[in-house]
Tab-separated table of C-alpha atoms in Angstrom:
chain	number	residue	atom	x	y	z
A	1	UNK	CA	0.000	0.000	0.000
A	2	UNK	CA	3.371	1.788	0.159
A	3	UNK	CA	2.174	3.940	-3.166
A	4	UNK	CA	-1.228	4.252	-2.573
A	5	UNK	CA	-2.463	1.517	-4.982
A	6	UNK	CA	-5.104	-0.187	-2.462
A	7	UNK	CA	-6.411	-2.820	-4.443
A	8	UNK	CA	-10.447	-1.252	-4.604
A	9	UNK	CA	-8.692	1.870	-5.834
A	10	UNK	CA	-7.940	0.215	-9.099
A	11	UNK	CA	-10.311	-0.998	-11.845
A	12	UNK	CA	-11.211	-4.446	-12.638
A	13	UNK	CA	-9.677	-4.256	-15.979
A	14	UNK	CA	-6.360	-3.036	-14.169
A	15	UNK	CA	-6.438	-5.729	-11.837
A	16	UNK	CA	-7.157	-8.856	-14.089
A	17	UNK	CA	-4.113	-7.565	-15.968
A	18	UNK	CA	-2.021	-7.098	-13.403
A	19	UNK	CA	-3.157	-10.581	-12.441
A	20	UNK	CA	-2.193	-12.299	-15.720
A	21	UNK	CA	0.994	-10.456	-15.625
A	22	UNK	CA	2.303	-11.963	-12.439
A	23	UNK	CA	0.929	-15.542	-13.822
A	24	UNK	CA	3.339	-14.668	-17.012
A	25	UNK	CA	6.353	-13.616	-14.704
A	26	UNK	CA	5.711	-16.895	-13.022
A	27	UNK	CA	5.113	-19.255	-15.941
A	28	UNK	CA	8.349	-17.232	-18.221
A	29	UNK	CA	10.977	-17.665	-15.148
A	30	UNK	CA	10.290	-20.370	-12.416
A	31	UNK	CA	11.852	-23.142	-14.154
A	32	UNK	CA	15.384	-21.465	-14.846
A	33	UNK	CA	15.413	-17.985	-12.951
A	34	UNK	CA	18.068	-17.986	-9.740
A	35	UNK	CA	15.210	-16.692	-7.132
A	36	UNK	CA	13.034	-19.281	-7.990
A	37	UNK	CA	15.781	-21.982	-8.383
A	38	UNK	CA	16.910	-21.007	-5.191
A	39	UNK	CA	14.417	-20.427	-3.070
A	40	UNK	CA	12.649	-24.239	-3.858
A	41	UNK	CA	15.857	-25.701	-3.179
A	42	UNK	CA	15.166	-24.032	0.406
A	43	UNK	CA	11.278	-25.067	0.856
A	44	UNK	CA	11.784	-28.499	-0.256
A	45	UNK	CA	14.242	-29.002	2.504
A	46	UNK	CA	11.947	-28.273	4.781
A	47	UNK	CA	9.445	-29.731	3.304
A	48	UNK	CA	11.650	-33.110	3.579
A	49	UNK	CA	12.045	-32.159	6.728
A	50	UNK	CA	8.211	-31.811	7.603
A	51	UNK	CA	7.494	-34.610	5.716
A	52	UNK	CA	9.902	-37.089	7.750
A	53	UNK	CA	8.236	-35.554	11.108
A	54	UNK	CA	4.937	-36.910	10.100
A	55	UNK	CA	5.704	-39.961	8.267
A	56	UNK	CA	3.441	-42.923	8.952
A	57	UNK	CA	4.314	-46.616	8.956
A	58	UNK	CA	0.839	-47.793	7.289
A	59	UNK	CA	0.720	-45.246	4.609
A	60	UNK	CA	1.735	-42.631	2.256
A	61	UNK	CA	1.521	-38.895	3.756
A	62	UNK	CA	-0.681	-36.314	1.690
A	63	UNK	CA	0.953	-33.090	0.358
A	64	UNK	CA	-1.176	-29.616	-0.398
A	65	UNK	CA	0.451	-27.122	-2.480
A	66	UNK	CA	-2.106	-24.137	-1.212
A	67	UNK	CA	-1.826	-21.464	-4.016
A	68	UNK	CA	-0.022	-23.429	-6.524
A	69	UNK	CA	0.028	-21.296	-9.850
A	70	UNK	CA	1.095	-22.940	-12.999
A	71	UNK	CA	1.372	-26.499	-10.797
A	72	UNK	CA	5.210	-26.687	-11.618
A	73	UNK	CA	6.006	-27.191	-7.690
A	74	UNK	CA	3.894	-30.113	-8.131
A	75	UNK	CA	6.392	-32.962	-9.430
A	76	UNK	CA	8.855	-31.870	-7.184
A	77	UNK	CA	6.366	-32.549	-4.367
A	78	UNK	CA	5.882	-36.270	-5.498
A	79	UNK	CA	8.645	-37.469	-3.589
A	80	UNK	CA	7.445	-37.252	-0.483
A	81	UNK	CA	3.802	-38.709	-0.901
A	82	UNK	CA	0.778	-38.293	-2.962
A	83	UNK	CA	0.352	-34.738	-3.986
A	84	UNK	CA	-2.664	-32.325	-5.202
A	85	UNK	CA	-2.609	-28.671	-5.562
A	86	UNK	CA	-4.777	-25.868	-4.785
A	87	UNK	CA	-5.846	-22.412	-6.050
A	88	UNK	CA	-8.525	-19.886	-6.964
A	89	UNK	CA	-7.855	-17.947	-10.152
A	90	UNK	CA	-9.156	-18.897	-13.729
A	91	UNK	CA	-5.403	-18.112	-14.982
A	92	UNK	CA	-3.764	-20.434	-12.179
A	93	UNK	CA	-6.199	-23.505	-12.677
A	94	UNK	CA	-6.478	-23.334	-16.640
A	95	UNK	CA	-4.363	-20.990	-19.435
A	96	UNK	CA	-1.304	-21.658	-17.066
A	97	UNK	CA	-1.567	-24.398	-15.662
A	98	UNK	CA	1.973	-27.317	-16.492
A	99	UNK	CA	0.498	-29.963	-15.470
A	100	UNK	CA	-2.468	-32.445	-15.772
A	101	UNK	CA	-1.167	-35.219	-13.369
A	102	UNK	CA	-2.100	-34.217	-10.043
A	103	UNK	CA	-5.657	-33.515	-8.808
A	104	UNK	CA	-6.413	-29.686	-8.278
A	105	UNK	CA	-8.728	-28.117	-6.095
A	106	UNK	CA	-10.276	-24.896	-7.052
A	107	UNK	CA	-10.709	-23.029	-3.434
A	108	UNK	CA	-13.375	-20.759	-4.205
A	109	UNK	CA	-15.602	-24.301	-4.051
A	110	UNK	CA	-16.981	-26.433	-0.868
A	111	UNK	CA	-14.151	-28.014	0.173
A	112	UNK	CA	-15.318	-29.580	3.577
A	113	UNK	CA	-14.669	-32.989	2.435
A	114	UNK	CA	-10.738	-32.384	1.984
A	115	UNK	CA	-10.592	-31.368	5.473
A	116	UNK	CA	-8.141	-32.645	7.830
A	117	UNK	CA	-6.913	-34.719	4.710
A	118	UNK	CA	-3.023	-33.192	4.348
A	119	UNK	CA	-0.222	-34.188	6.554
A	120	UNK	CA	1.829	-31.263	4.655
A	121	UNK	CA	0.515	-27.940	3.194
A	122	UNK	CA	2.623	-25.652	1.271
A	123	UNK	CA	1.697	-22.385	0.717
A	124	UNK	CA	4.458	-20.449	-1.189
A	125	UNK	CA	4.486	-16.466	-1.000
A	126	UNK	CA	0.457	-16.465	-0.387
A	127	UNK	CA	-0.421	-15.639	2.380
A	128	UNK	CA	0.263	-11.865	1.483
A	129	UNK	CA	-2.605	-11.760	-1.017
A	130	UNK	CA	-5.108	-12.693	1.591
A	131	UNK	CA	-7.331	-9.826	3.161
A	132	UNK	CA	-7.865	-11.400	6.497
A	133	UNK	CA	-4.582	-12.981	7.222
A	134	UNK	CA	-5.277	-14.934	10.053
A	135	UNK	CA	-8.340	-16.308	8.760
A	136	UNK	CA	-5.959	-17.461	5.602
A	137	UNK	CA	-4.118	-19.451	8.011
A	138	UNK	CA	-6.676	-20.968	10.002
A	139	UNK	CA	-8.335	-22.065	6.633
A	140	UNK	CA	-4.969	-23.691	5.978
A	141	UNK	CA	-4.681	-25.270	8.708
A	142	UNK	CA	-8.336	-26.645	8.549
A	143	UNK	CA	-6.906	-28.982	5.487
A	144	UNK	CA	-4.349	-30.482	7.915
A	145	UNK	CA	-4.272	-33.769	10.224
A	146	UNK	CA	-4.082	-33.409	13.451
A	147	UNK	CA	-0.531	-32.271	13.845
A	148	UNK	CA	-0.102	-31.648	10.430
A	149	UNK	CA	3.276	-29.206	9.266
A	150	UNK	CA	2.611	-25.649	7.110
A	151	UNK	CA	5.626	-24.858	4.906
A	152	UNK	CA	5.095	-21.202	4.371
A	153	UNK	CA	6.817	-18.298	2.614
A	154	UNK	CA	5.994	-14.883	2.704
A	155	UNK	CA	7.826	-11.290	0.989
A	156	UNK	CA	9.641	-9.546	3.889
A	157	UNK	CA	9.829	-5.586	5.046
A	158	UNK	CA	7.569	-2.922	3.899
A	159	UNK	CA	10.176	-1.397	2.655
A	160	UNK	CA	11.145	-2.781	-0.532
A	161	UNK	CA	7.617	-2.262	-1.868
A	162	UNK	CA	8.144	-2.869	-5.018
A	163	UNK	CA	6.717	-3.473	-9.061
A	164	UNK	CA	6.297	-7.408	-7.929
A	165	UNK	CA	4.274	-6.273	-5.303
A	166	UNK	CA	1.500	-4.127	-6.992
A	167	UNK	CA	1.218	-6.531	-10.392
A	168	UNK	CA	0.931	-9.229	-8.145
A	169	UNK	CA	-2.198	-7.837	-5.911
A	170	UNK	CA	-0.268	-7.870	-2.231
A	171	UNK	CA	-1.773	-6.850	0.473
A	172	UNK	CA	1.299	-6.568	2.727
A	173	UNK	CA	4.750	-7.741	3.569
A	174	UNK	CA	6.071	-9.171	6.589
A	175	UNK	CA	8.624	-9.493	9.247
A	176	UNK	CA	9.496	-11.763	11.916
A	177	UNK	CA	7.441	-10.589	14.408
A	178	UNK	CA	4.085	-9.639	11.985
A	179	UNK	CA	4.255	-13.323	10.843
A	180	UNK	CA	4.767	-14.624	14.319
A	181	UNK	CA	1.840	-12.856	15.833
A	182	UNK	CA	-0.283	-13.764	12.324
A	183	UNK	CA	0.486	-17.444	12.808
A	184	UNK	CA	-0.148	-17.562	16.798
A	185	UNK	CA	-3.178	-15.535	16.630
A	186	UNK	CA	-4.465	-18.692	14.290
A	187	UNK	CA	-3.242	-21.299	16.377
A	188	UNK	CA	-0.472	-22.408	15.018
A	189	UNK	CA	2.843	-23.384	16.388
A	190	UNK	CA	6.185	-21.938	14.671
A	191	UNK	CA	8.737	-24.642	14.497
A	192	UNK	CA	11.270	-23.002	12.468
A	193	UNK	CA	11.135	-19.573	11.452
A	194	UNK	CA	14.278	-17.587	9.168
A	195	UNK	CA	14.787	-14.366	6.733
A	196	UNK	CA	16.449	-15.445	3.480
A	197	UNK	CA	18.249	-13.503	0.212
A	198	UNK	CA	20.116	-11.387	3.203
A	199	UNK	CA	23.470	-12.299	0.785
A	200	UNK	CA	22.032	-10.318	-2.084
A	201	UNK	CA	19.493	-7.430	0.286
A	202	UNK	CA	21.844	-4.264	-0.582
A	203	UNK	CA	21.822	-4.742	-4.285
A	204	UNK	CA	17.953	-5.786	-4.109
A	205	UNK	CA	17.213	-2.766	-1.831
A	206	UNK	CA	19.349	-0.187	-4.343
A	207	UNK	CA	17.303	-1.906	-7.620
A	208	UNK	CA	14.002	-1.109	-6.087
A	209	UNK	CA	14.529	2.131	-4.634
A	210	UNK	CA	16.341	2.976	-7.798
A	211	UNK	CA	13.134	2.522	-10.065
A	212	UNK	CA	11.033	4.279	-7.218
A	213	UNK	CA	12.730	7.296	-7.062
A	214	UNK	CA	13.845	7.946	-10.904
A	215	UNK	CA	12.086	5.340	-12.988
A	216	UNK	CA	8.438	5.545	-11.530
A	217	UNK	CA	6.879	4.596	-14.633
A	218	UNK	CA	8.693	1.283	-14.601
A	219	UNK	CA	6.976	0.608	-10.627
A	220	UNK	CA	3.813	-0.878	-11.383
A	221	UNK	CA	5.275	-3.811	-13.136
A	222	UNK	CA	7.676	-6.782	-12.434
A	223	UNK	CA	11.486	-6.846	-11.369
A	224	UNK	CA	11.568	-10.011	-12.601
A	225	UNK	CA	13.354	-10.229	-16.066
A	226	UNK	CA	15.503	-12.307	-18.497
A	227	UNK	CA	18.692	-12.122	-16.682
A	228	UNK	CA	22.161	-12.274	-18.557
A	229	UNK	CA	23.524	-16.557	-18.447
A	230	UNK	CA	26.503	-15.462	-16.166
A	231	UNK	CA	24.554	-13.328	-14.059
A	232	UNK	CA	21.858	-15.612	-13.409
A	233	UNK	CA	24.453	-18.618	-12.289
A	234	UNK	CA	26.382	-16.013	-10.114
A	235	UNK	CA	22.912	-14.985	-8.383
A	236	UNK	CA	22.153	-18.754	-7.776
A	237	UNK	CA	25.209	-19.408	-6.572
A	238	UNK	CA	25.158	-16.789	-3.800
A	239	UNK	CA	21.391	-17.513	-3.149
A	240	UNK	CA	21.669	-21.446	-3.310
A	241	UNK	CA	24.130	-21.744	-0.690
A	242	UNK	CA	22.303	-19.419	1.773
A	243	UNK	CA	19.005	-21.061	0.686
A	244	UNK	CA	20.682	-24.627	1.555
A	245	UNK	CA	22.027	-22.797	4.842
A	246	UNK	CA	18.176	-21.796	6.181
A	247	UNK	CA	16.960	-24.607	4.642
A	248	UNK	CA	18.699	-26.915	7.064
A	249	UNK	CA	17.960	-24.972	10.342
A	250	UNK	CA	21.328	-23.730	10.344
């Protein structure tokens, strides 16, 4: 809300596109782009982590990917246990979607039955579109067993409000403490809780505030762009070690 572009201030039109262009972003870069490389290399670790907390002897444990876009998280998910994936926009659950082999839920249906079904949710850099916040969470956690483990990712400080931010409909960012209180005030337990990308902050902190202050007609649209071979495996490199670093509770 950082420049004043509150969601009911901007027309339906506006918004769908916006929409579609953070489905693009996703669908163009996720595969081979060093944030995205990076930061599943982190989830997944805990992830594997969550997932060998709950294991059960007589049967496979049940993974929901809670917000899952184009579905490409999806395969990766498969070895831990049987997998389905979740979301709520047209764009997410049709034009984009990569995959056809797991079931997908469309949220905005009755869901009661899946409840209390998942041993694992993931909900990767969601919870930040979500008006009520705690109410997002304790939805979440209504699709979990009985000790049942959220993997969850959210965009961190206010501050570097950015392009990403408005194209992508946020609501808010977080820190430590914001997330924290979310996640108690819903009932949940934090396990394991860590910043990440602090290797690369400075130069991420300079780009946005860069565009804000001389480029401002560039704002309202991604950061996220074809970035030069060398570049890319530089940024991965300095980003996959720190990602394998939080990953592992270190």
């Amino acid at each position: 809300r950082l420049l004043g572009t509150s969601p009911d201030a901007v027309p339906e039109d506006s918004r769908r596109i916006m929409r579609r262009e953070g489905y693009q972003v996703t669908a163009d870069h996720e595969a081979t782009h060093w944030w995205f490389l990076s930061r599943r290399e982190l989830w997944l670790l805990q992830v594997g982590r969550a997932a060998a907390q709950v294991a059960r002897r007589d049967q496979r444990i049940r993974l929901l990917d809670y917000g899952c876009g184009t579905g490409f998280n999806l395969p990766f998910l498969e070895q831990f246990g049987e997998v389905c994936g979740a979301d709520v926009a047209n764009e997410a659950l049709g034009e984009f979607q990569k995959t056809t082999r797991f079931p997908l839920l469309d949220l905005k249906s009755d869901l009661r039955d899946y409840r209390a079904s998942f041993d694992v949710l993931i909900a990767l850099d969601v919870l930040e579109h979500c008006d009520d916040e705690v109410e997002a969470l304790r939805d979440m956690r209504r699709f979990l067993v009985p000790r049942g483990q959220l993997v969850l990712t959210v965009p961190a400080y206010g501050w570097l409000w950015s392009g990403e931010d408005i194209i992508s409909r946020h609501q808010r960012r977080y820190t430590k403490k914001t997330l924290l209180h979310a996640c108690r005030a819903a009932g949940l337990e934090a396990l394991y809780v860590s910043y990440f990308n602090l290797a690369i902050l400075p130069a991420m902190a300079a780009s946005i505030w860069v565009r804000r202050l001389l480029l401002r007609e560039s704002v309202p649209h991604s950061n996220v762009k074809p970035t030069p071979g060398w570049l890319n495996r530089l940024l991965r490199e300095l980003t996959g070690r720190e990602a394998r670093w939080v990953g592992r509770e270190r």
